[in-house]
C-alpha positions as YAML, in Angstrom:
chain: A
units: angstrom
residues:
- id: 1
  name: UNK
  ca: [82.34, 77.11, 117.12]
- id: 2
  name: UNK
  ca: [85.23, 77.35, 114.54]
- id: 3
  name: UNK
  ca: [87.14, 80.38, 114.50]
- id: 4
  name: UNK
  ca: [86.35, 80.76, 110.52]
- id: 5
  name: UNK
  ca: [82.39, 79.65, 111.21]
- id: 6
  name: UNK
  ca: [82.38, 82.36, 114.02]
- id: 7
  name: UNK
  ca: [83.88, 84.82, 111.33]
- id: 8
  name: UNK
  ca: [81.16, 84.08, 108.91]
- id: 9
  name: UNK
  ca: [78.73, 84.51, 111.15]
- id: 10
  name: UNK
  ca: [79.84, 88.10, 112.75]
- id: 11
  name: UNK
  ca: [80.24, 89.21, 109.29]
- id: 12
  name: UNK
  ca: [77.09, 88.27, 108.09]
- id: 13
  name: UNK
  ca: [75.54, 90.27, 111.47]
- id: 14
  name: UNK
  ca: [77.86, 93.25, 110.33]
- id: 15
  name: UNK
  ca: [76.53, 93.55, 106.87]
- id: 16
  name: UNK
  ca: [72.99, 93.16, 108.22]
- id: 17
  name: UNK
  ca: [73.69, 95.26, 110.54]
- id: 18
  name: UNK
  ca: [74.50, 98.48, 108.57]
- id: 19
  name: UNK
  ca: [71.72, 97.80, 105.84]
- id: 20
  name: UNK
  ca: [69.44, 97.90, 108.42]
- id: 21
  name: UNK
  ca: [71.10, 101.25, 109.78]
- id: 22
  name: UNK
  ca: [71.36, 102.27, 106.18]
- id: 23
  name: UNK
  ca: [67.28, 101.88, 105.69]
- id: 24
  name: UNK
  ca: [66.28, 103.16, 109.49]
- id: 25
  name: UNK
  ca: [68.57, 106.41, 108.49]
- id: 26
  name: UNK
  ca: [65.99, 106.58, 105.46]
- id: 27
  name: UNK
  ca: [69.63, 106.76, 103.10]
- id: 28
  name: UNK
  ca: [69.65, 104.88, 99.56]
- id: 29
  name: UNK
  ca: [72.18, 101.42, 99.18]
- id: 30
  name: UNK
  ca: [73.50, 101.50, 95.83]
- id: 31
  name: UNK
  ca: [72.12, 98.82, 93.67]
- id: 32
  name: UNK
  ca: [74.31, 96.64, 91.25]
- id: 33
  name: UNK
  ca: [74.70, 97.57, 88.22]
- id: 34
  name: UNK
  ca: [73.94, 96.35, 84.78]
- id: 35
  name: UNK
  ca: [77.61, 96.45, 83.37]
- id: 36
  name: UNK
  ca: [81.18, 98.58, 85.08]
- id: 37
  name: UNK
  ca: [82.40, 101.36, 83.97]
- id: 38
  name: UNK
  ca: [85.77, 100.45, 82.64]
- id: 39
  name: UNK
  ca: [89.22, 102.40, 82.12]
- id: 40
  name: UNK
  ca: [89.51, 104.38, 78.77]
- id: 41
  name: UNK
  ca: [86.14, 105.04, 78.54]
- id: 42
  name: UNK
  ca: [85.14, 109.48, 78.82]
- id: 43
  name: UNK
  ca: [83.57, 109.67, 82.25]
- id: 44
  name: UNK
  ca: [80.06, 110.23, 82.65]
- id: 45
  name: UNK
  ca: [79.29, 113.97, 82.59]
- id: 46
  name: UNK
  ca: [76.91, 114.88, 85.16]
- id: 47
  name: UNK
  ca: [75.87, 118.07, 86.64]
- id: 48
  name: UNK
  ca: [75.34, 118.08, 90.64]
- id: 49
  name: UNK
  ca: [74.75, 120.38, 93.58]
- id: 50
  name: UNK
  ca: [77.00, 121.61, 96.27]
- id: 51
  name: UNK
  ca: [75.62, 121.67, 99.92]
- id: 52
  name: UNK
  ca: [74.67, 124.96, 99.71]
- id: 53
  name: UNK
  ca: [72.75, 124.32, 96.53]
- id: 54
  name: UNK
  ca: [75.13, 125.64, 93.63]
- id: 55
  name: UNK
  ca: [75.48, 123.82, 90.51]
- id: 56
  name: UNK
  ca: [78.43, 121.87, 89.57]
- id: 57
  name: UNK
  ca: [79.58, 120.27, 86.44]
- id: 58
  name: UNK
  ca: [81.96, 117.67, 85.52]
- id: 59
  name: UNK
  ca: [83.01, 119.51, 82.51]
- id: 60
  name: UNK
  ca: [84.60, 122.72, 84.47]
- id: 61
  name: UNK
  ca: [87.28, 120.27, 85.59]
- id: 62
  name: UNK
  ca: [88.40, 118.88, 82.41]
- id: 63
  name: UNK
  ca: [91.75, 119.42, 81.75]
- id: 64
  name: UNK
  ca: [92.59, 118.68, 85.33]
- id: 65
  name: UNK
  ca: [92.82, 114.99, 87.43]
- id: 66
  name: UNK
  ca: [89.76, 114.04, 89.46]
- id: 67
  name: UNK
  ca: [88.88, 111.90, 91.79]
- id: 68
  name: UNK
  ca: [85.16, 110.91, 92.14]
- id: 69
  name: UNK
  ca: [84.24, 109.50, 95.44]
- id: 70
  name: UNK
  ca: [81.02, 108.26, 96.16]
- id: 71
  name: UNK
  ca: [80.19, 108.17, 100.05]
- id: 72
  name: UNK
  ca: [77.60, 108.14, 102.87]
- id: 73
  name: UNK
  ca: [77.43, 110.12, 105.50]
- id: 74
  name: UNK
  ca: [76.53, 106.09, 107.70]
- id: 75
  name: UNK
  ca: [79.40, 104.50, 106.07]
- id: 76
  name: UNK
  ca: [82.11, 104.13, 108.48]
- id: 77
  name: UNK
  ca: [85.18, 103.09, 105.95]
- id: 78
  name: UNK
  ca: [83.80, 106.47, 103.71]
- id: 79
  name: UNK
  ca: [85.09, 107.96, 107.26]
- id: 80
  name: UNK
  ca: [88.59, 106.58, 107.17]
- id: 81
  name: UNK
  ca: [88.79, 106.96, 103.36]
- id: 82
  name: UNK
  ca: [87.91, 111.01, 104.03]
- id: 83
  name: UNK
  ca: [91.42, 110.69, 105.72]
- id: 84
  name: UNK
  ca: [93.20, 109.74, 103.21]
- id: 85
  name: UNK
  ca: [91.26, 111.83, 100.81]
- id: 86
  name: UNK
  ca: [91.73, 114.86, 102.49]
- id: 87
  name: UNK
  ca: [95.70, 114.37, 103.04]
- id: 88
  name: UNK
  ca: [96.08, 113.51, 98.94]
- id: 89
  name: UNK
  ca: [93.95, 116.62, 98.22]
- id: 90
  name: UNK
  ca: [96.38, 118.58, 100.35]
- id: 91
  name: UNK
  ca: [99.84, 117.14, 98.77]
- id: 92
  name: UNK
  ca: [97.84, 117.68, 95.40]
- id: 93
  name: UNK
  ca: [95.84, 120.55, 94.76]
- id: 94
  name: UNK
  ca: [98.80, 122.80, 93.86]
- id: 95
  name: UNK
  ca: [98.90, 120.26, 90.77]
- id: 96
  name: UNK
  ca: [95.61, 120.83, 89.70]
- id: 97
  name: UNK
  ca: [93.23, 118.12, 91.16]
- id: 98
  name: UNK
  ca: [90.36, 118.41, 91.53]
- id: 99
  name: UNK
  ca: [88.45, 115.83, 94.32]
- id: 100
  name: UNK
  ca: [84.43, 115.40, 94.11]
- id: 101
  name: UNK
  ca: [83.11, 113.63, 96.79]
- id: 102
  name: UNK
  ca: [78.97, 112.39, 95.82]
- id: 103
  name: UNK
  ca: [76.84, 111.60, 98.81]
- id: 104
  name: UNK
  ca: [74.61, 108.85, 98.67]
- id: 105
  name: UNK
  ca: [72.51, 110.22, 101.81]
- id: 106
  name: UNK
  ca: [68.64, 110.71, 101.77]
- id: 107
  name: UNK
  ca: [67.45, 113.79, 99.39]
- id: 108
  name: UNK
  ca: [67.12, 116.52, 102.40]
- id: 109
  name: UNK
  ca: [70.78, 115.29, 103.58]
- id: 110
  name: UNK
  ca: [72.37, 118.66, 102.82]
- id: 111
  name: UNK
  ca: [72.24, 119.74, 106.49]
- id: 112
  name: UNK
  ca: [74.08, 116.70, 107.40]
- id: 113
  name: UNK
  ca: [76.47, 116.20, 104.61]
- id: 114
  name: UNK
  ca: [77.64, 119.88, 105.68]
- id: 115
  name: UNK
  ca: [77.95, 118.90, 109.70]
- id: 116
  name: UNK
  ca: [79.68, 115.78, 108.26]
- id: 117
  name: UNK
  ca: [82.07, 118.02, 106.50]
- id: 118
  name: UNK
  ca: [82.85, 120.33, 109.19]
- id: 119
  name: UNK
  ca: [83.38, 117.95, 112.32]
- id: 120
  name: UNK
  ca: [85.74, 116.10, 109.45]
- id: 121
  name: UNK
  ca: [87.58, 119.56, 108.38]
- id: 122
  name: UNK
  ca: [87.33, 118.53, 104.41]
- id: 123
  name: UNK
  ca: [88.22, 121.06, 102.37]
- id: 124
  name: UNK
  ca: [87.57, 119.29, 99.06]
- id: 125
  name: UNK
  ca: [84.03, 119.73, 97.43]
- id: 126
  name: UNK
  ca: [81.19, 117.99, 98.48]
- id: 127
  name: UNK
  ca: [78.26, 117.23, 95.89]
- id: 128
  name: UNK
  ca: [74.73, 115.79, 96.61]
- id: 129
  name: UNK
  ca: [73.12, 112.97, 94.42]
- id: 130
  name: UNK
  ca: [69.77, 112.93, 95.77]
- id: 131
  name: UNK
  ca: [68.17, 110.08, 93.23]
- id: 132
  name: UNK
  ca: [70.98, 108.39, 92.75]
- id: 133
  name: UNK
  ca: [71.55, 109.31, 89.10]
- id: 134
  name: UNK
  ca: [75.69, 109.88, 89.07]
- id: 135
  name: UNK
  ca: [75.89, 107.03, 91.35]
- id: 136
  name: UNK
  ca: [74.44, 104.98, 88.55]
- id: 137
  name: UNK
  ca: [75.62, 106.82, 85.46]
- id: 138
  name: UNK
  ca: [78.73, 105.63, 87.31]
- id: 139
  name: UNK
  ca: [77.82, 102.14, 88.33]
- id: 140
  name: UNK
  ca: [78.55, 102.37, 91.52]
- id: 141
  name: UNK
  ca: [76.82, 99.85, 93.98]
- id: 142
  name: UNK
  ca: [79.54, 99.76, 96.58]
- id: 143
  name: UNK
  ca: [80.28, 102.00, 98.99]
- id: 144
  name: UNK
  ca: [83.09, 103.43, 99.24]
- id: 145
  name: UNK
  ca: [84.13, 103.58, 95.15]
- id: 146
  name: UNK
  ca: [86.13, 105.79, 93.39]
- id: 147
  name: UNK
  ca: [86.80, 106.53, 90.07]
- id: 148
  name: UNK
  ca: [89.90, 108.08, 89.25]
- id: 149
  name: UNK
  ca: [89.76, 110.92, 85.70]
- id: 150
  name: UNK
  ca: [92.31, 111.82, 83.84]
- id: 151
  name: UNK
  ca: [92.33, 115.37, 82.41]
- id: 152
  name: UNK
  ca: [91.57, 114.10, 79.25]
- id: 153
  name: UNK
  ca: [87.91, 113.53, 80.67]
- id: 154
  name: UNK
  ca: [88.83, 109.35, 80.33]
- id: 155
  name: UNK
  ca: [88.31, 107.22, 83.05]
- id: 156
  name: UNK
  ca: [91.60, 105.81, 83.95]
- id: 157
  name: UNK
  ca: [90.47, 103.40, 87.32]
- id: 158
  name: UNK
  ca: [87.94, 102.09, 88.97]
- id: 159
  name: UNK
  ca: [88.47, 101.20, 92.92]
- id: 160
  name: UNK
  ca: [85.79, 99.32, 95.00]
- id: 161
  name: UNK
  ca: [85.96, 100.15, 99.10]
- id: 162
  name: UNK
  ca: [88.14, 101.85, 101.25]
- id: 163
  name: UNK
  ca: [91.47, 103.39, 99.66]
- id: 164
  name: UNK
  ca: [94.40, 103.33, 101.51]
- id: 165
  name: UNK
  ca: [97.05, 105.78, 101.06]
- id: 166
  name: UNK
  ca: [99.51, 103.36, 99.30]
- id: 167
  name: UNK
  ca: [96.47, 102.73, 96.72]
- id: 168
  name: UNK
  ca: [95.46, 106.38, 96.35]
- id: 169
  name: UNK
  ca: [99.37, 107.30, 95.21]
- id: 170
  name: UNK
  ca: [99.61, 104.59, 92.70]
- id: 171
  name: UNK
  ca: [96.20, 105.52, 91.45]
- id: 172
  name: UNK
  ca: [97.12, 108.95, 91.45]
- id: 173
  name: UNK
  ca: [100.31, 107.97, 89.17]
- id: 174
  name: UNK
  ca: [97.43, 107.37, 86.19]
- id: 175
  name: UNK
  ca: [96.19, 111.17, 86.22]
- id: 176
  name: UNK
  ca: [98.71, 113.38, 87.30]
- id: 177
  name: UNK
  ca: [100.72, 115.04, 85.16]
- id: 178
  name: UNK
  ca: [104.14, 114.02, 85.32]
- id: 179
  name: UNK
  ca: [106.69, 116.14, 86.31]
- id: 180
  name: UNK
  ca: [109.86, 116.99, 84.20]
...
């Protein structure tokens, strides 16, 4: 076989592959949506839950940067992405931002979005969307995505997939207040 025929083909196995670990895990794939959310426009307000059940609203963190990841617990570049998530958190929480991380696991995943959290040593919050609704008020059918918020409560980008740290700093050059 040709080396870009054999490509096709194990890529084609690997996306079959993890819907079909997706669905035997019982866990929700994002569907497409009707239209993108697009920069400038106020971010969706939502309220959400916490693993441990408490209630959390998009609106206490306006007036600070956000970044709103969506993420499954099966997704193995949500994994990586925690990385770099968790190292941008650490550079930038003294600034003010704020990172929400929205699980697209099963309804009862709060047991295992907490295990998740501790074997990865995230300190950022974790938030539960058990029917989907953020995901959607978000249009997100692709995960990883993240939407970066400026404190003005606008949405100033939209990333599909994995981040890598290079991405996440020019992203983060959109929201953060700038020094001097």
């Amino acid at each position: 076989m040709r080396p870009l025929v054999m490509l096709s083909v194990f890529m084609a196995v690997l996306l079959v592959g993890d819907c079909l670990q997706a669905e035997a895990q019982d866990v929700r794939v994002p569907k497409k949506p009707q239209s993108l959310l697009a920069p400038g426009q106020p971010a969706p307000a939502f309220v959400s839950r916490d693993a441990q059940g408490k209630a959390v609203a998009l609106r206490e963190y306006l007036g600070h940067p956000v970044i709103l990841n969506f993420w499954a617990t099966w997704c193995a570049p949500c994994r990586q992405e925690m990385r770099v998530l968790q190292a941008t958190y650490e550079v930038h929480k003294a600034a003010g931002l704020a990172v929400l991380a929205v699980s697209q696991d099963a309804p009862d995943s709060a047991g295992l979005v907490s295990a998740y959290w501790a074997s990865m040593a995230l300190t950022f919050v974790p938030l539960l969307d058990p029917e989907g609704s953020v995901a959607t008020d978000y249009s997100v059918f692709v995960l990883p995505s993240t939407v970066f918020i400026h404190p003005s409560g606008t949405v100033a980008a939209v990333h599909l997939g994995a981040l890598t740290q290079t991405q996440m700093e020019r992203y983060l050059s959109t929201i953060m207040p700038q020094a001097g």
